[in-house]
Coordinates of C-alpha atoms in Angstrom, one line a residue:
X667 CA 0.0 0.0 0.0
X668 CA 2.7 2.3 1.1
X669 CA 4.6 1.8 -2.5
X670 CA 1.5 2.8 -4.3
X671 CA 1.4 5.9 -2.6
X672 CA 4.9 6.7 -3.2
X673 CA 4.1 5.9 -7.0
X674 CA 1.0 8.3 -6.9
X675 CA 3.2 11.5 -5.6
X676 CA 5.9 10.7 -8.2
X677 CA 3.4 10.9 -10.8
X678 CA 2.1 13.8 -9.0
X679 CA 5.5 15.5 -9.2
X680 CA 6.2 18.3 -12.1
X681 CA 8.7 17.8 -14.0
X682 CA 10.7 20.5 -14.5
X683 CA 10.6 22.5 -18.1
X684 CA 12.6 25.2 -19.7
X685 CA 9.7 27.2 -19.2
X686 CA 10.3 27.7 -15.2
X687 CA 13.6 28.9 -15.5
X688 CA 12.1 31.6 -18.2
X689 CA 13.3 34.7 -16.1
X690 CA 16.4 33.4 -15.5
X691 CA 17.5 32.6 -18.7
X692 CA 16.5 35.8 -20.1
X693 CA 18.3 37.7 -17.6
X694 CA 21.5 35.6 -19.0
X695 CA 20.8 36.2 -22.4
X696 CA 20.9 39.9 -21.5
X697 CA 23.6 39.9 -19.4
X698 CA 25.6 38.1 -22.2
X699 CA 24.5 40.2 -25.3
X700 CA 25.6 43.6 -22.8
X701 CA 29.1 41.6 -22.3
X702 CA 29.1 41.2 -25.9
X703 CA 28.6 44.2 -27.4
X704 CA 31.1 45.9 -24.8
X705 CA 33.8 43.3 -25.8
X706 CA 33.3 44.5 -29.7
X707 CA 33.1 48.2 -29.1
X708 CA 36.6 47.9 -28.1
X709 CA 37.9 45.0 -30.6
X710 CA 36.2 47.8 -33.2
X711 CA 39.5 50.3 -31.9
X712 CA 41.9 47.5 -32.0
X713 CA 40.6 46.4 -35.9
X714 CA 40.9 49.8 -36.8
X715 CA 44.4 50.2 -35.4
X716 CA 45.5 46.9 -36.7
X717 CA 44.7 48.4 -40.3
X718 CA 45.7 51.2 -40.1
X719 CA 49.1 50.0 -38.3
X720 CA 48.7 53.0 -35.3
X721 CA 51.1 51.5 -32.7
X722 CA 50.0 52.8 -28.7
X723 CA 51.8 52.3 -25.3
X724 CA 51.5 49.1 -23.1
X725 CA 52.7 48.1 -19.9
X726 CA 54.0 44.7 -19.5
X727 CA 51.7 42.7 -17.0
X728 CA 53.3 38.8 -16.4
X729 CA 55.8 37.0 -18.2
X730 CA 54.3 33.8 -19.1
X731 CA 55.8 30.9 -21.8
X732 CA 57.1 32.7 -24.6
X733 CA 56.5 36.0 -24.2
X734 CA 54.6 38.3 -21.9
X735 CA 51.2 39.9 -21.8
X736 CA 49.7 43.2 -21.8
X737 CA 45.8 44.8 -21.0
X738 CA 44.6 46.9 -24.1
X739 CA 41.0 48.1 -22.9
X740 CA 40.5 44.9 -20.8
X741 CA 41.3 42.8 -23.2
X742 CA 44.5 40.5 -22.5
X743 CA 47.1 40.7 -25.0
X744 CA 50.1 38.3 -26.0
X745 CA 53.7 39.7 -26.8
X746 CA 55.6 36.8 -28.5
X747 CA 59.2 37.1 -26.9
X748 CA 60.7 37.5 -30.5
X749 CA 58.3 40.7 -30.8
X750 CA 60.0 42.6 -27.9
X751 CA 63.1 43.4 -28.8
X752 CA 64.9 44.0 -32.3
X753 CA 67.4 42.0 -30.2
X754 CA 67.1 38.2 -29.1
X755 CA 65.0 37.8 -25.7
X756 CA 65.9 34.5 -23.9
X757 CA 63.0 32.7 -21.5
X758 CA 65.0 32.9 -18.9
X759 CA 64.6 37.2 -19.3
X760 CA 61.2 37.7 -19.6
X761 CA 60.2 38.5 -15.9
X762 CA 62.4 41.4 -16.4
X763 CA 59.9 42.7 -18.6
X764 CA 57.1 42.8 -16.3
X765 CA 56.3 46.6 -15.5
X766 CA 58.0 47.7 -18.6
X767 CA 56.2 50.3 -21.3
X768 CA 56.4 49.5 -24.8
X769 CA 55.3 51.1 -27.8
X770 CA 53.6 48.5 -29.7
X771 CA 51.6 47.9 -32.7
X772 CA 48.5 44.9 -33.8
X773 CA 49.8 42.1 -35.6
X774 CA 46.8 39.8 -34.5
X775 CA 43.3 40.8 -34.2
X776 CA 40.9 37.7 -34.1
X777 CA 37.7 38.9 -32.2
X778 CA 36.0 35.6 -32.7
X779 CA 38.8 33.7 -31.2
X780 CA 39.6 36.4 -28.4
X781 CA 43.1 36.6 -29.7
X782 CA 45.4 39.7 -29.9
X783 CA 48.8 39.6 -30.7
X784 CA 50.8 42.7 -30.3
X785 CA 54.6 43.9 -31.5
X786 CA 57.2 46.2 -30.0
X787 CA 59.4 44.7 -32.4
X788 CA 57.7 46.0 -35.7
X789 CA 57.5 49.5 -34.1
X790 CA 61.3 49.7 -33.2
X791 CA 62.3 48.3 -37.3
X792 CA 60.2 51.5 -38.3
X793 CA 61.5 53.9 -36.3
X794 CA 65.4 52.2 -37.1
X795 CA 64.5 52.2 -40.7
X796 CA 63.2 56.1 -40.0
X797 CA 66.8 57.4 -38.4
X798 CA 68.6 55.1 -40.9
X799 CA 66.9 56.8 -44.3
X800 CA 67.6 60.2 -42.6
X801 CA 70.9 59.7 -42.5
X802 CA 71.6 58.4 -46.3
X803 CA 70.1 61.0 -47.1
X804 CA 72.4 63.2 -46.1
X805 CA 75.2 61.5 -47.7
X806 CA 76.1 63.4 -50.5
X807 CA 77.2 62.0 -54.3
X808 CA 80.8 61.9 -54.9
X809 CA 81.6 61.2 -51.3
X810 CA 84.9 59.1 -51.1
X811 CA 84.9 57.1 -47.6
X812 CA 86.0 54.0 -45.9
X813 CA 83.2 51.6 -45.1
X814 CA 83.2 47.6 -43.7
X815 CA 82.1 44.6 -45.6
X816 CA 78.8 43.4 -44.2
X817 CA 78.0 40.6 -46.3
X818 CA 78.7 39.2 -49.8
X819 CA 76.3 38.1 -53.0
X820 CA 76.6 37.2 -55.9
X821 CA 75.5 39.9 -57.3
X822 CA 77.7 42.4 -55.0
X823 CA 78.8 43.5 -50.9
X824 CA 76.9 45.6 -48.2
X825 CA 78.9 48.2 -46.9
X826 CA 78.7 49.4 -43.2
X827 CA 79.3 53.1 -43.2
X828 CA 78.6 53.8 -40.1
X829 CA 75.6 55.5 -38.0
X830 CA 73.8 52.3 -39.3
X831 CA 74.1 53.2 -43.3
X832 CA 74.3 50.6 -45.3
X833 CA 75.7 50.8 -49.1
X834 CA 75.1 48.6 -51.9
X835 CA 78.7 48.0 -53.7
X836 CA 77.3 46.4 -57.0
X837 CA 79.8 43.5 -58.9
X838 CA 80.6 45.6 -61.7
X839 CA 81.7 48.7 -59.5
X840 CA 83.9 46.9 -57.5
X841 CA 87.4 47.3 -60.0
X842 CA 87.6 48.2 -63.6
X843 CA 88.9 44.4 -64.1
X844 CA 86.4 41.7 -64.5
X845 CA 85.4 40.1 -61.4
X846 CA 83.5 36.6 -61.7
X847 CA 82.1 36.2 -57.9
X848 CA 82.3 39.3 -55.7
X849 CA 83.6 37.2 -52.5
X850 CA 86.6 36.5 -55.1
X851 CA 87.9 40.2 -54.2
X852 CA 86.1 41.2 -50.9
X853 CA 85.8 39.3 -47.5
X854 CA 83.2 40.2 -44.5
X855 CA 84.8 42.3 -42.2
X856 CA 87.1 43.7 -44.6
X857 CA 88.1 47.4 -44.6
X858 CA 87.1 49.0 -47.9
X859 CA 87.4 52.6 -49.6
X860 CA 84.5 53.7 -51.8
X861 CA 82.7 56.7 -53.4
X862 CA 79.4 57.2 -53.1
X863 CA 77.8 57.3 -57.0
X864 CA 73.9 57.2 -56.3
X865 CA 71.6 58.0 -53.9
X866 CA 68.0 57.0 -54.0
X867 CA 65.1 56.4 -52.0
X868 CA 67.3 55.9 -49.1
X869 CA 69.6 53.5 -51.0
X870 CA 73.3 53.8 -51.3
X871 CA 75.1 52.8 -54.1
X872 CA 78.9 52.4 -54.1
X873 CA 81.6 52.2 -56.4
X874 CA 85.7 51.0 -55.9
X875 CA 86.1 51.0 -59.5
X876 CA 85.6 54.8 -59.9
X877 CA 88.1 55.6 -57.0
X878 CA 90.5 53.0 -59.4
X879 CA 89.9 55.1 -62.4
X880 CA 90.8 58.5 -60.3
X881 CA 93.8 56.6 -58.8
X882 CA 95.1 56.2 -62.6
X883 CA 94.3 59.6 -63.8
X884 CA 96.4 61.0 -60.9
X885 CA 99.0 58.7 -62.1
X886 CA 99.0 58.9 -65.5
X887 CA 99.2 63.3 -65.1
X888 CA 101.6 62.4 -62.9
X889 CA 104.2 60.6 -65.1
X890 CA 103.1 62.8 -67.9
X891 CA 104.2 66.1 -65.4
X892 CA 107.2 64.4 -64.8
X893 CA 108.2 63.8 -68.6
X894 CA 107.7 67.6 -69.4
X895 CA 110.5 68.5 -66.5
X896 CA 108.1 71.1 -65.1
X897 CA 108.6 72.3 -61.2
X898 CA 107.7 69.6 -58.7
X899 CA 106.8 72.5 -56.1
X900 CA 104.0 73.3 -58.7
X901 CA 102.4 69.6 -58.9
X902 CA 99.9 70.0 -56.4
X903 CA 98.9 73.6 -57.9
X904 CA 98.6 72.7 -61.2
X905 CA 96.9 69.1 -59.7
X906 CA 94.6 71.4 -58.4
X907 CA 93.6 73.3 -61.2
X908 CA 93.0 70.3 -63.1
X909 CA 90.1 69.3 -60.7
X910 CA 92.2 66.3 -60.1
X911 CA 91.7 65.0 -56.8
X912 CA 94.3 63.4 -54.9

């Protein structure tokens, strides 16, 4: 008798629908279409930064595994550790990172995924590549200088100038003699002189051979002065006059 009854007030019981949790699940809803659209007002700034490449400052909030993290507008942000630095940034420095300010730019923007990458890296190149075209520019045509060898290619060397300028010493300006492979002449880390023959768009371009041809025309007056018995206290004057360098 007793089990009857138990099976009367379980058939008696209402089973729960999605109807009595109505007012709760609308509250959620709401709540999360508010979170939403908060979350894509400001993903909206960080797209429109990300195209139009506007870098902002950051400050460094943990070091975590391979790289650190940042808060842009309450959003959490990842800096890889190769986008820190122009230079290398072992694991092992991160932490000294934390409470830094960096200038830094979008290189990731994924709203859907909640992912946002950022780079202090891209913003230093700019500003590097800035200074450095300031500076070729003022280099002037016809300049004769001493520069490094960077690296060699087959099709010519980089010369270090200095200051961070880099020239472009093309294979057939490097000696009035055929040269087959550039790196049959010049080594890296090799002292060189050069003239400067071009400058364009920030590119330098060099020459060795021209400084060769000057070299002989100097010579050649030279033995030619020498042959006509003239004065040797009047060489230089008359050197001069010529618009012979030396």
């Amino acid at each position: 008798m007793a089990d009857e009854i138990k099976i009367e007030e379980a058939k008696e019981e209402k089973i729960p629908s999605m109807d009595d949790f109505k007012e709760e699940l609308e509250a959620s809803f709401k709540q999360h279409a508010n979170a939403k659209r908060v979350d894509m007002s400001k993903w909206e700034k960080i797209l429109d930064d990300f195209q139009n490449k506007t870098s902002f400052e950051v400050e460094v909030n943990e070091a975590v595994k391979s790289g650190v993290t940042a808060s842009v507008d309450g959003l959490r942000a990842f800096i890889p550790a190769s986008k820190l630095s122009l230079g290398f940034v072992k694991d092992e420095e991160l932490k000294d990172w934390v409470g830094k300010k960096l200038n830094v730019r979008v290189i990731t923007a994924e709203p859907e995924n909640n992912k946002l990458v950022l780079s202090a890296r891209d913003v230093l190149r700019d500003e590097q590549e800035k200074v450095r075209a300031e500076k070729a520019a003022a280099i002037q045509t016809g300049l004769v200088t001493e520069g490094t060898v960077e690296t060699v290619k087959d099709y010519g060397a980089f010369i270090d100038l200095g200051d961070g300028v880099t020239g472009l010493l093309h294979v057939s300006q490097i000696s009035n003699k055929r040269v087959k492979s550039p790196a049959d002449v010049l080594k890296e880390g090799q002292t060189v002189k050069v003239q400067v023959i071009g400058v364009k768009d920030g590119k330098i371009s060099l020459s060795m051979k021209a400084l060769e041809a000057e070299k002989q025309e100097r010579e050649d007056f030279r033995a030619n002065y020498k042959e006509s018995g003239a004065a040797t206290s009047s060489f230089a004057e008359i050197m001069k006059k010529s618009g012979i360098k030396f």
